[in-house]
PDB file of C-alpha atoms in Angstrom:
ATOM      1  CA  GLN A 256    -170.920  30.505  29.880  1.00 78.00           C
ATOM      2  CA  SER A 257    -167.748  32.577  29.277  1.00 85.00           C
ATOM      3  CA  VAL A 258    -165.147  33.091  32.073  1.00 88.00           C
ATOM      4  CA  LEU A 259    -165.064  36.809  31.756  1.00 95.00           C
ATOM      5  CA  THR A 260    -168.239  38.949  31.896  1.00 96.00           C
ATOM      6  CA  GLN A 261    -169.126  41.532  29.510  1.00 97.00           C
ATOM      7  CA  PRO A 262    -172.393  43.449  28.842  1.00 97.00           C
ATOM      8  CA  PRO A 263    -174.154  41.916  25.862  1.00 96.00           C
ATOM      9  CA  SER A 264    -174.574  45.172  24.125  1.00 97.00           C
ATOM     10  CA  VAL A 265    -173.713  48.929  24.215  1.00 97.00           C
ATOM     11  CA  SER A 266    -174.691  51.783  21.994  1.00 96.00           C
ATOM     12  CA  ALA A 267    -173.791  55.382  21.393  1.00 95.00           C
ATOM     13  CA  ALA A 268    -174.127  57.971  18.659  1.00 96.00           C
ATOM     14  CA  PRO A 269    -171.424  58.903  16.140  1.00 96.00           C
ATOM     15  CA  GLY A 270    -168.715  61.069  17.564  1.00 96.00           C
ATOM     16  CA  GLN A 271    -169.411  60.089  21.180  1.00 97.00           C
ATOM     17  CA  LYS A 272    -167.501  57.868  23.583  1.00 97.00           C
ATOM     18  CA  VAL A 273    -168.429  54.438  24.804  1.00 97.00           C
ATOM     19  CA  THR A 274    -166.871  52.203  27.399  1.00 98.00           C
ATOM     20  CA  ILE A 275    -167.102  48.365  27.656  1.00 98.00           C
ATOM     21  CA  SER A 276    -166.515  46.576  30.860  1.00 98.00           C
ATOM     22  CA  CYS A 277    -164.993  43.203  31.528  1.00 98.00           C
ATOM     23  CA  SER A 278    -165.161  41.567  34.867  1.00 97.00           C
ATOM     24  CA  GLY A 279    -163.271  38.560  36.138  1.00 96.00           C
ATOM     25  CA  SER A 280    -161.441  37.266  39.201  1.00 95.00           C
ATOM     26  CA  SER A 281    -158.016  37.119  40.697  1.00 93.00           C
ATOM     27  CA  SER A 282    -157.246  33.810  38.725  1.00 93.00           C
ATOM     28  CA  ASN A 283    -157.583  35.603  35.525  1.00 94.00           C
ATOM     29  CA  ILE A 284    -157.770  39.509  35.207  1.00 96.00           C
ATOM     30  CA  GLY A 285    -156.446  40.064  38.696  1.00 95.00           C
ATOM     31  CA  ASN A 286    -153.044  38.391  37.769  1.00 95.00           C
ATOM     32  CA  ASN A 287    -152.700  38.527  34.041  1.00 95.00           C
ATOM     33  CA  TYR A 288    -152.534  41.007  31.268  1.00 96.00           C
ATOM     34  CA  VAL A 289    -155.831  41.963  29.463  1.00 97.00           C
ATOM     35  CA  SER A 290    -156.275  42.294  25.799  1.00 97.00           C
ATOM     36  CA  TRP A 291    -159.214  43.445  23.657  1.00 98.00           C
ATOM     37  CA  TYR A 292    -160.288  42.234  20.193  1.00 98.00           C
ATOM     38  CA  GLN A 293    -162.656  43.745  17.668  1.00 98.00           C
ATOM     39  CA  GLN A 294    -164.622  41.360  15.395  1.00 97.00           C
ATOM     40  CA  LEU A 295    -166.468  42.612  12.438  1.00 95.00           C
ATOM     41  CA  PRO A 296    -169.295  40.525  11.065  1.00 91.00           C
ATOM     42  CA  GLY A 297    -167.978  37.463   9.467  1.00 91.00           C
ATOM     43  CA  THR A 298    -164.346  38.205  10.177  1.00 95.00           C
ATOM     44  CA  ALA A 299    -161.750  36.959  12.438  1.00 97.00           C
ATOM     45  CA  PRO A 300    -161.070  38.910  15.632  1.00 97.00           C
ATOM     46  CA  LYS A 301    -158.513  41.768  15.455  1.00 97.00           C
ATOM     47  CA  LEU A 302    -156.198  42.753  18.323  1.00 97.00           C
ATOM     48  CA  LEU A 303    -157.047  46.224  19.514  1.00 97.00           C
ATOM     49  CA  ILE A 304    -155.253  46.349  22.992  1.00 97.00           C
ATOM     50  CA  TYR A 305    -152.709  44.173  24.786  1.00 97.00           C
ATOM     51  CA  ASP A 306    -150.898  44.217  28.035  1.00 96.00           C
ATOM     52  CA  ASN A 307    -153.801  46.097  29.497  1.00 96.00           C
ATOM     53  CA  ASN A 308    -153.370  49.451  27.673  1.00 96.00           C
ATOM     54  CA  LYS A 309    -151.077  49.193  24.833  1.00 97.00           C
ATOM     55  CA  ARG A 310    -152.105  49.397  21.181  1.00 96.00           C
ATOM     56  CA  PRO A 311    -150.535  47.530  18.229  1.00 94.00           C
ATOM     57  CA  SER A 312    -149.191  49.499  15.480  1.00 93.00           C
ATOM     58  CA  GLY A 313    -151.987  50.849  13.139  1.00 94.00           C
ATOM     59  CA  ILE A 314    -154.737  50.910  15.922  1.00 96.00           C
ATOM     60  CA  PRO A 315    -155.756  54.550  16.357  1.00 96.00           C
ATOM     61  CA  ASP A 316    -155.500  56.228  19.676  1.00 95.00           C
ATOM     62  CA  ARG A 317    -159.301  56.474  19.761  1.00 97.00           C
ATOM     63  CA  PHE A 318    -159.079  52.987  21.423  1.00 98.00           C
ATOM     64  CA  SER A 319    -157.841  52.732  25.041  1.00 98.00           C
ATOM     65  CA  GLY A 320    -157.678  50.137  27.598  1.00 97.00           C
ATOM     66  CA  SER A 321    -157.431  50.107  31.351  1.00 97.00           C
ATOM     67  CA  LYS A 322    -157.376  47.613  34.227  1.00 97.00           C
ATOM     68  CA  SER A 323    -158.129  47.922  37.922  1.00 96.00           C
ATOM     69  CA  GLY A 324    -158.163  44.872  40.190  1.00 96.00           C
ATOM     70  CA  THR A 325    -160.256  42.134  38.602  1.00 96.00           C
ATOM     71  CA  SER A 326    -162.005  44.331  36.011  1.00 97.00           C
ATOM     72  CA  ALA A 327    -161.071  45.990  32.623  1.00 98.00           C
ATOM     73  CA  THR A 328    -162.438  48.600  30.479  1.00 98.00           C
ATOM     74  CA  LEU A 329    -162.162  49.373  26.772  1.00 98.00           C
ATOM     75  CA  GLY A 330    -162.812  53.001  25.799  1.00 98.00           C
ATOM     76  CA  ILE A 331    -163.646  54.101  22.326  1.00 98.00           C
ATOM     77  CA  THR A 332    -163.841  57.924  21.472  1.00 97.00           C
ATOM     78  CA  GLY A 333    -164.998  59.648  18.321  1.00 97.00           C
ATOM     79  CA  LEU A 334    -167.339  56.751  17.398  1.00 97.00           C
ATOM     80  CA  GLN A 335    -167.666  55.885  13.763  1.00 96.00           C
ATOM     81  CA  THR A 336    -170.164  53.645  11.957  1.00 95.00           C
ATOM     82  CA  GLY A 337    -167.292  51.487  11.086  1.00 94.00           C
ATOM     83  CA  ASP A 338    -166.699  50.723  14.789  1.00 96.00           C
ATOM     84  CA  GLU A 339    -169.893  48.669  14.931  1.00 97.00           C
ATOM     85  CA  ALA A 340    -168.671  45.339  15.757  1.00 97.00           C
ATOM     86  CA  ASP A 341    -168.426  42.710  18.526  1.00 97.00           C
ATOM     87  CA  TYR A 342    -165.674  43.341  21.159  1.00 98.00           C
ATOM     88  CA  TYR A 343    -164.160  40.746  23.251  1.00 98.00           C
ATOM     89  CA  CYS A 344    -161.823  40.879  26.306  1.00 97.00           C
ATOM     90  CA  GLY A 345    -159.183  38.273  26.906  1.00 96.00           C
ATOM     91  CA  THR A 346    -156.392  37.536  29.186  1.00 95.00           C
ATOM     92  CA  SER A 347    -152.920  36.054  28.829  1.00 91.00           C
ATOM     93  CA  SER A 348    -154.280  33.077  30.801  1.00 88.00           C
ATOM     94  CA  TRP A 349    -156.348  32.227  27.626  1.00 89.00           C
ATOM     95  CA  VAL A 350    -159.827  33.041  28.936  1.00 93.00           C
ATOM     96  CA  PHE A 351    -162.090  35.350  27.045  1.00 95.00           C
ATOM     97  CA  GLY A 352    -165.384  37.207  27.722  1.00 95.00           C
ATOM     98  CA  GLY A 353    -168.663  36.576  25.872  1.00 95.00           C
ATOM     99  CA  GLY A 354    -168.445  39.629  23.733  1.00 96.00           C
ATOM    100  CA  THR A 355    -170.276  42.966  23.544  1.00 97.00           C
ATOM    101  CA  LYS A 356    -172.096  44.148  20.502  1.00 97.00           C
ATOM    102  CA  LEU A 357    -171.612  47.822  19.758  1.00 97.00           C
ATOM    103  CA  THR A 358    -174.167  49.651  17.988  1.00 97.00           C
ATOM    104  CA  VAL A 359    -173.446  53.129  16.586  1.00 96.00           C
ATOM    105  CA  LEU A 360    -176.808  54.904  16.417  1.00 89.00           C
TER     106      LEU A 360
ATOM    107  CA  GLU B  91    -147.258  39.203   4.227  1.00 94.00           C
ATOM    108  CA  VAL B  92    -147.985  37.233   7.450  1.00 96.00           C
ATOM    109  CA  GLN B  93    -150.764  34.848   6.685  1.00 97.00           C
ATOM    110  CA  LEU B  94    -152.465  31.701   8.433  1.00 98.00           C
ATOM    111  CA  VAL B  95    -154.844  29.678   6.278  1.00 98.00           C
ATOM    112  CA  GLU B  96    -157.059  27.050   7.874  1.00 98.00           C
ATOM    113  CA  SER B  97    -158.623  24.144   6.022  1.00 97.00           C
ATOM    114  CA  GLY B  98    -160.382  20.838   6.814  1.00 97.00           C
ATOM    115  CA  GLY B  99    -163.524  21.984   8.407  1.00 97.00           C
ATOM    116  CA  GLY B 100    -166.839  20.481   7.222  1.00 97.00           C
ATOM    117  CA  LEU B 101    -169.861  18.412   8.423  1.00 98.00           C
ATOM    118  CA  VAL B 102    -169.325  15.417  10.487  1.00 98.00           C
ATOM    119  CA  LYS B 103    -171.654  13.094  12.449  1.00 98.00           C
ATOM    120  CA  PRO B 104    -171.360  12.875  16.183  1.00 98.00           C
ATOM    121  CA  GLY B 105    -168.663  10.624  17.217  1.00 97.00           C
ATOM    122  CA  GLY B 106    -166.718  11.059  13.950  1.00 98.00           C
ATOM    123  CA  SER B 107    -163.449  12.584  13.274  1.00 98.00           C
ATOM    124  CA  LEU B 108    -161.900  15.561  11.541  1.00 98.00           C
ATOM    125  CA  ARG B 109    -158.356  16.988  10.965  1.00 98.00           C
ATOM    126  CA  LEU B 110    -157.860  20.676  10.642  1.00 98.00           C
ATOM    127  CA  SER B 111    -154.780  22.142   9.070  1.00 98.00           C
ATOM    128  CA  CYS B 112    -153.306  25.614   9.164  1.00 98.00           C
ATOM    129  CA  ALA B 113    -150.747  26.894   6.583  1.00 98.00           C
ATOM    130  CA  ALA B 114    -148.405  29.562   7.891  1.00 98.00           C
ATOM    131  CA  SER B 115    -146.396  32.045   5.766  1.00 97.00           C
ATOM    132  CA  GLY B 116    -144.554  35.294   5.962  1.00 97.00           C
ATOM    133  CA  PHE B 117    -142.823  34.600   9.220  1.00 96.00           C
ATOM    134  CA  THR B 118    -140.550  32.049  10.695  1.00 97.00           C
ATOM    135  CA  PHE B 119    -143.089  29.470  11.808  1.00 97.00           C
ATOM    136  CA  SER B 120    -140.680  27.299  13.703  1.00 97.00           C
ATOM    137  CA  SER B 121    -139.972  30.056  16.243  1.00 96.00           C
ATOM    138  CA  TYR B 122    -143.552  30.681  17.496  1.00 96.00           C
ATOM    139  CA  SER B 123    -145.959  28.928  19.688  1.00 96.00           C
ATOM    140  CA  MET B 124    -149.318  28.209  17.918  1.00 96.00           C
ATOM    141  CA  ASN B 125    -152.947  28.041  18.996  1.00 96.00           C
ATOM    142  CA  TRP B 126    -156.429  26.969  18.115  1.00 98.00           C
ATOM    143  CA  VAL B 127    -159.282  29.127  19.275  1.00 97.00           C
ATOM    144  CA  ARG B 128    -162.807  28.366  18.456  1.00 97.00           C
ATOM    145  CA  GLN B 129    -166.125  30.304  18.291  1.00 96.00           C
ATOM    146  CA  ALA B 130    -169.425  28.521  18.527  1.00 96.00           C
ATOM    147  CA  PRO B 131    -172.431  30.129  16.452  1.00 94.00           C
ATOM    148  CA  GLY B 132    -173.377  33.345  18.111  1.00 92.00           C
ATOM    149  CA  LYS B 133    -170.919  32.707  21.157  1.00 92.00           C
ATOM    150  CA  GLY B 134    -167.804  34.173  22.365  1.00 93.00           C
ATOM    151  CA  LEU B 135    -164.250  32.958  21.833  1.00 95.00           C
ATOM    152  CA  GLU B 136    -162.869  29.775  23.484  1.00 95.00           C
ATOM    153  CA  TRP B 137    -159.284  28.694  23.648  1.00 95.00           C
ATOM    154  CA  VAL B 138    -158.814  25.151  22.495  1.00 97.00           C
ATOM    155  CA  SER B 139    -155.124  24.179  22.334  1.00 97.00           C
ATOM    156  CA  SER B 140    -151.645  25.450  22.372  1.00 96.00           C
ATOM    157  CA  ILE B 141    -148.281  23.983  21.185  1.00 97.00           C
ATOM    158  CA  SER B 142    -144.943  25.423  21.673  1.00 95.00           C
ATOM    159  CA  SER B 143    -142.411  26.184  18.848  1.00 95.00           C
ATOM    160  CA  SER B 144    -140.599  22.786  19.165  1.00 96.00           C
ATOM    161  CA  SER B 145    -143.769  20.746  20.281  1.00 96.00           C
ATOM    162  CA  SER B 146    -142.214  20.413  23.774  1.00 96.00           C
ATOM    163  CA  TYR B 147    -145.193  21.914  25.503  1.00 96.00           C
ATOM    164  CA  ILE B 148    -148.877  21.173  24.612  1.00 97.00           C
ATOM    165  CA  TYR B 149    -151.893  22.292  26.430  1.00 95.00           C
ATOM    166  CA  TYR B 150    -155.637  21.684  25.991  1.00 96.00           C
ATOM    167  CA  ALA B 151    -158.824  23.103  27.316  1.00 95.00           C
ATOM    168  CA  ASP B 152    -160.680  20.555  29.535  1.00 95.00           C
ATOM    169  CA  SER B 153    -163.431  20.569  27.092  1.00 96.00           C
ATOM    170  CA  VAL B 154    -161.382  18.733  24.433  1.00 97.00           C
ATOM    171  CA  LYS B 155    -158.761  16.993  26.532  1.00 97.00           C
ATOM    172  CA  GLY B 156    -158.502  13.393  25.397  1.00 97.00           C
ATOM    173  CA  ARG B 157    -160.387  13.973  22.238  1.00 98.00           C
ATOM    174  CA  PHE B 158    -158.301  16.348  20.379  1.00 98.00           C
ATOM    175  CA  THR B 159    -154.634  16.423  19.555  1.00 98.00           C
ATOM    176  CA  ILE B 160    -152.613  19.335  18.288  1.00 98.00           C
ATOM    177  CA  SER B 161    -149.396  18.997  16.290  1.00 98.00           C
ATOM    178  CA  ARG B 162    -147.065  20.786  14.015  1.00 98.00           C
ATOM    179  CA  ASP B 163    -144.682  20.204  11.231  1.00 98.00           C
ATOM    180  CA  ASN B 164    -141.997  22.984  11.279  1.00 97.00           C
ATOM    181  CA  ALA B 165    -140.564  21.695   7.886  1.00 97.00           C
ATOM    182  CA  LYS B 166    -144.037  22.258   6.181  1.00 98.00           C
ATOM    183  CA  ASN B 167    -144.905  25.458   8.050  1.00 98.00           C
ATOM    184  CA  SER B 168    -148.132  23.771   9.248  1.00 98.00           C
ATOM    185  CA  LEU B 169    -150.272  23.318  12.238  1.00 98.00           C
ATOM    186  CA  TYR B 170    -152.713  20.585  12.804  1.00 98.00           C
ATOM    187  CA  LEU B 171    -155.661  19.694  15.135  1.00 98.00           C
ATOM    188  CA  GLN B 172    -156.908  16.133  15.011  1.00 98.00           C
ATOM    189  CA  MET B 173    -160.432  16.036  16.472  1.00 98.00           C
ATOM    190  CA  ASN B 174    -161.938  12.639  17.471  1.00 98.00           C
ATOM    191  CA  SER B 175    -165.115  11.693  19.057  1.00 98.00           C
ATOM    192  CA  LEU B 176    -166.753  14.942  18.036  1.00 98.00           C
ATOM    193  CA  ARG B 177    -169.879  16.171  19.767  1.00 98.00           C
ATOM    194  CA  ALA B 178    -172.603  18.666  18.835  1.00 97.00           C
ATOM    195  CA  GLU B 179    -171.076  21.268  21.208  1.00 97.00           C
ATOM    196  CA  ASP B 180    -167.813  21.139  19.135  1.00 98.00           C
ATOM    197  CA  THR B 181    -169.707  22.900  16.236  1.00 98.00           C
ATOM    198  CA  ALA B 182    -167.895  26.193  15.854  1.00 98.00           C
ATOM    199  CA  VAL B 183    -165.557  28.273  13.548  1.00 98.00           C
ATOM    200  CA  TYR B 184    -161.851  27.040  14.515  1.00 98.00           C
ATOM    201  CA  TYR B 185    -159.305  29.702  14.149  1.00 98.00           C
ATOM    202  CA  CYS B 186    -155.499  29.197  13.993  1.00 97.00           C
ATOM    203  CA  ALA B 187    -153.837  31.975  15.721  1.00 97.00           C
ATOM    204  CA  THR B 188    -150.396  33.111  17.099  1.00 96.00           C
ATOM    205  CA  ALA B 189    -148.567  35.979  18.798  1.00 93.00           C
ATOM    206  CA  LEU B 190    -145.774  37.400  16.730  1.00 90.00           C
ATOM    207  CA  GLU B 191    -145.330  41.062  17.890  1.00 89.00           C
ATOM    208  CA  VAL B 192    -146.716  40.780  21.461  1.00 89.00           C
ATOM    209  CA  SER B 193    -146.252  38.068  23.986  1.00 82.00           C
ATOM    210  CA  SER B 194    -149.671  38.363  25.979  1.00 88.00           C
ATOM    211  CA  ALA B 195    -152.236  38.341  23.342  1.00 92.00           C
ATOM    212  CA  VAL B 196    -152.999  36.964  19.762  1.00 93.00           C
ATOM    213  CA  ASP B 197    -152.050  39.441  17.049  1.00 93.00           C
ATOM    214  CA  VAL B 198    -152.386  37.140  14.096  1.00 96.00           C
ATOM    215  CA  TRP B 199    -155.504  35.127  13.282  1.00 97.00           C
ATOM    216  CA  GLY B 200    -156.434  32.908  10.251  1.00 97.00           C
ATOM    217  CA  GLN B 201    -159.768  33.326   8.549  1.00 97.00           C
ATOM    218  CA  GLY B 202    -161.181  30.273  10.300  1.00 97.00           C
ATOM    219  CA  THR B 203    -162.701  27.082   9.065  1.00 98.00           C
ATOM    220  CA  THR B 204    -166.211  25.957  10.023  1.00 98.00           C
ATOM    221  CA  VAL B 205    -166.798  22.508  11.857  1.00 98.00           C
ATOM    222  CA  THR B 206    -170.340  21.371  12.126  1.00 98.00           C
ATOM    223  CA  VAL B 207    -171.251  18.258  14.082  1.00 98.00           C
ATOM    224  CA  SER B 208    -174.659  17.048  13.264  1.00 97.00           C
ATOM    225  CA  SER B 209    -176.401  13.890  12.361  1.00 95.00           C
TER     226      SER B 209
END
């Protein structure tokens, strides 16, 4: 049972936009920075978003993050088949979500 | 090139021990805190332990406290995780990870090493 709650799966068509939610509490999301990771099958996680809404160098602006209160959201626009992966939210207090599997139909 | 390479995983019986290693290269290892994060089969990420750059501060998840010991050797650019009294629920891929360019998240991960606890 993960501390942060994510939907198990989301799906959308190529070119469309999708959002992934992450719900927590005041002890984690509410008072800490949120980050998002992409994990392709059989590989290590890769940082997509940090400090709620910042992108590391090399991450395209198709990926965006936001936070409000005790929830956060990852947005992905212009979906590509290569975006099919598991996505995890996390906080600077070292808790993570259970992951969301993105399917690009 | 920044790189973290884990080793030491394998199959171990319940109650047994295992020592994981992580070799770091491409950055000044002695300047950064290091972490272990694990992922059970088909499950999410779980933070295991953290150690500060000079080993002054060490933290553990409640699930491993008293059984696991994190350590580092800055002269050898290496991070370790000694795992004792292993349980089936410790079965996971163990990642060595650190934050180089950002302070609030992990931006460098190793490829992981698999630990299986089974009789």
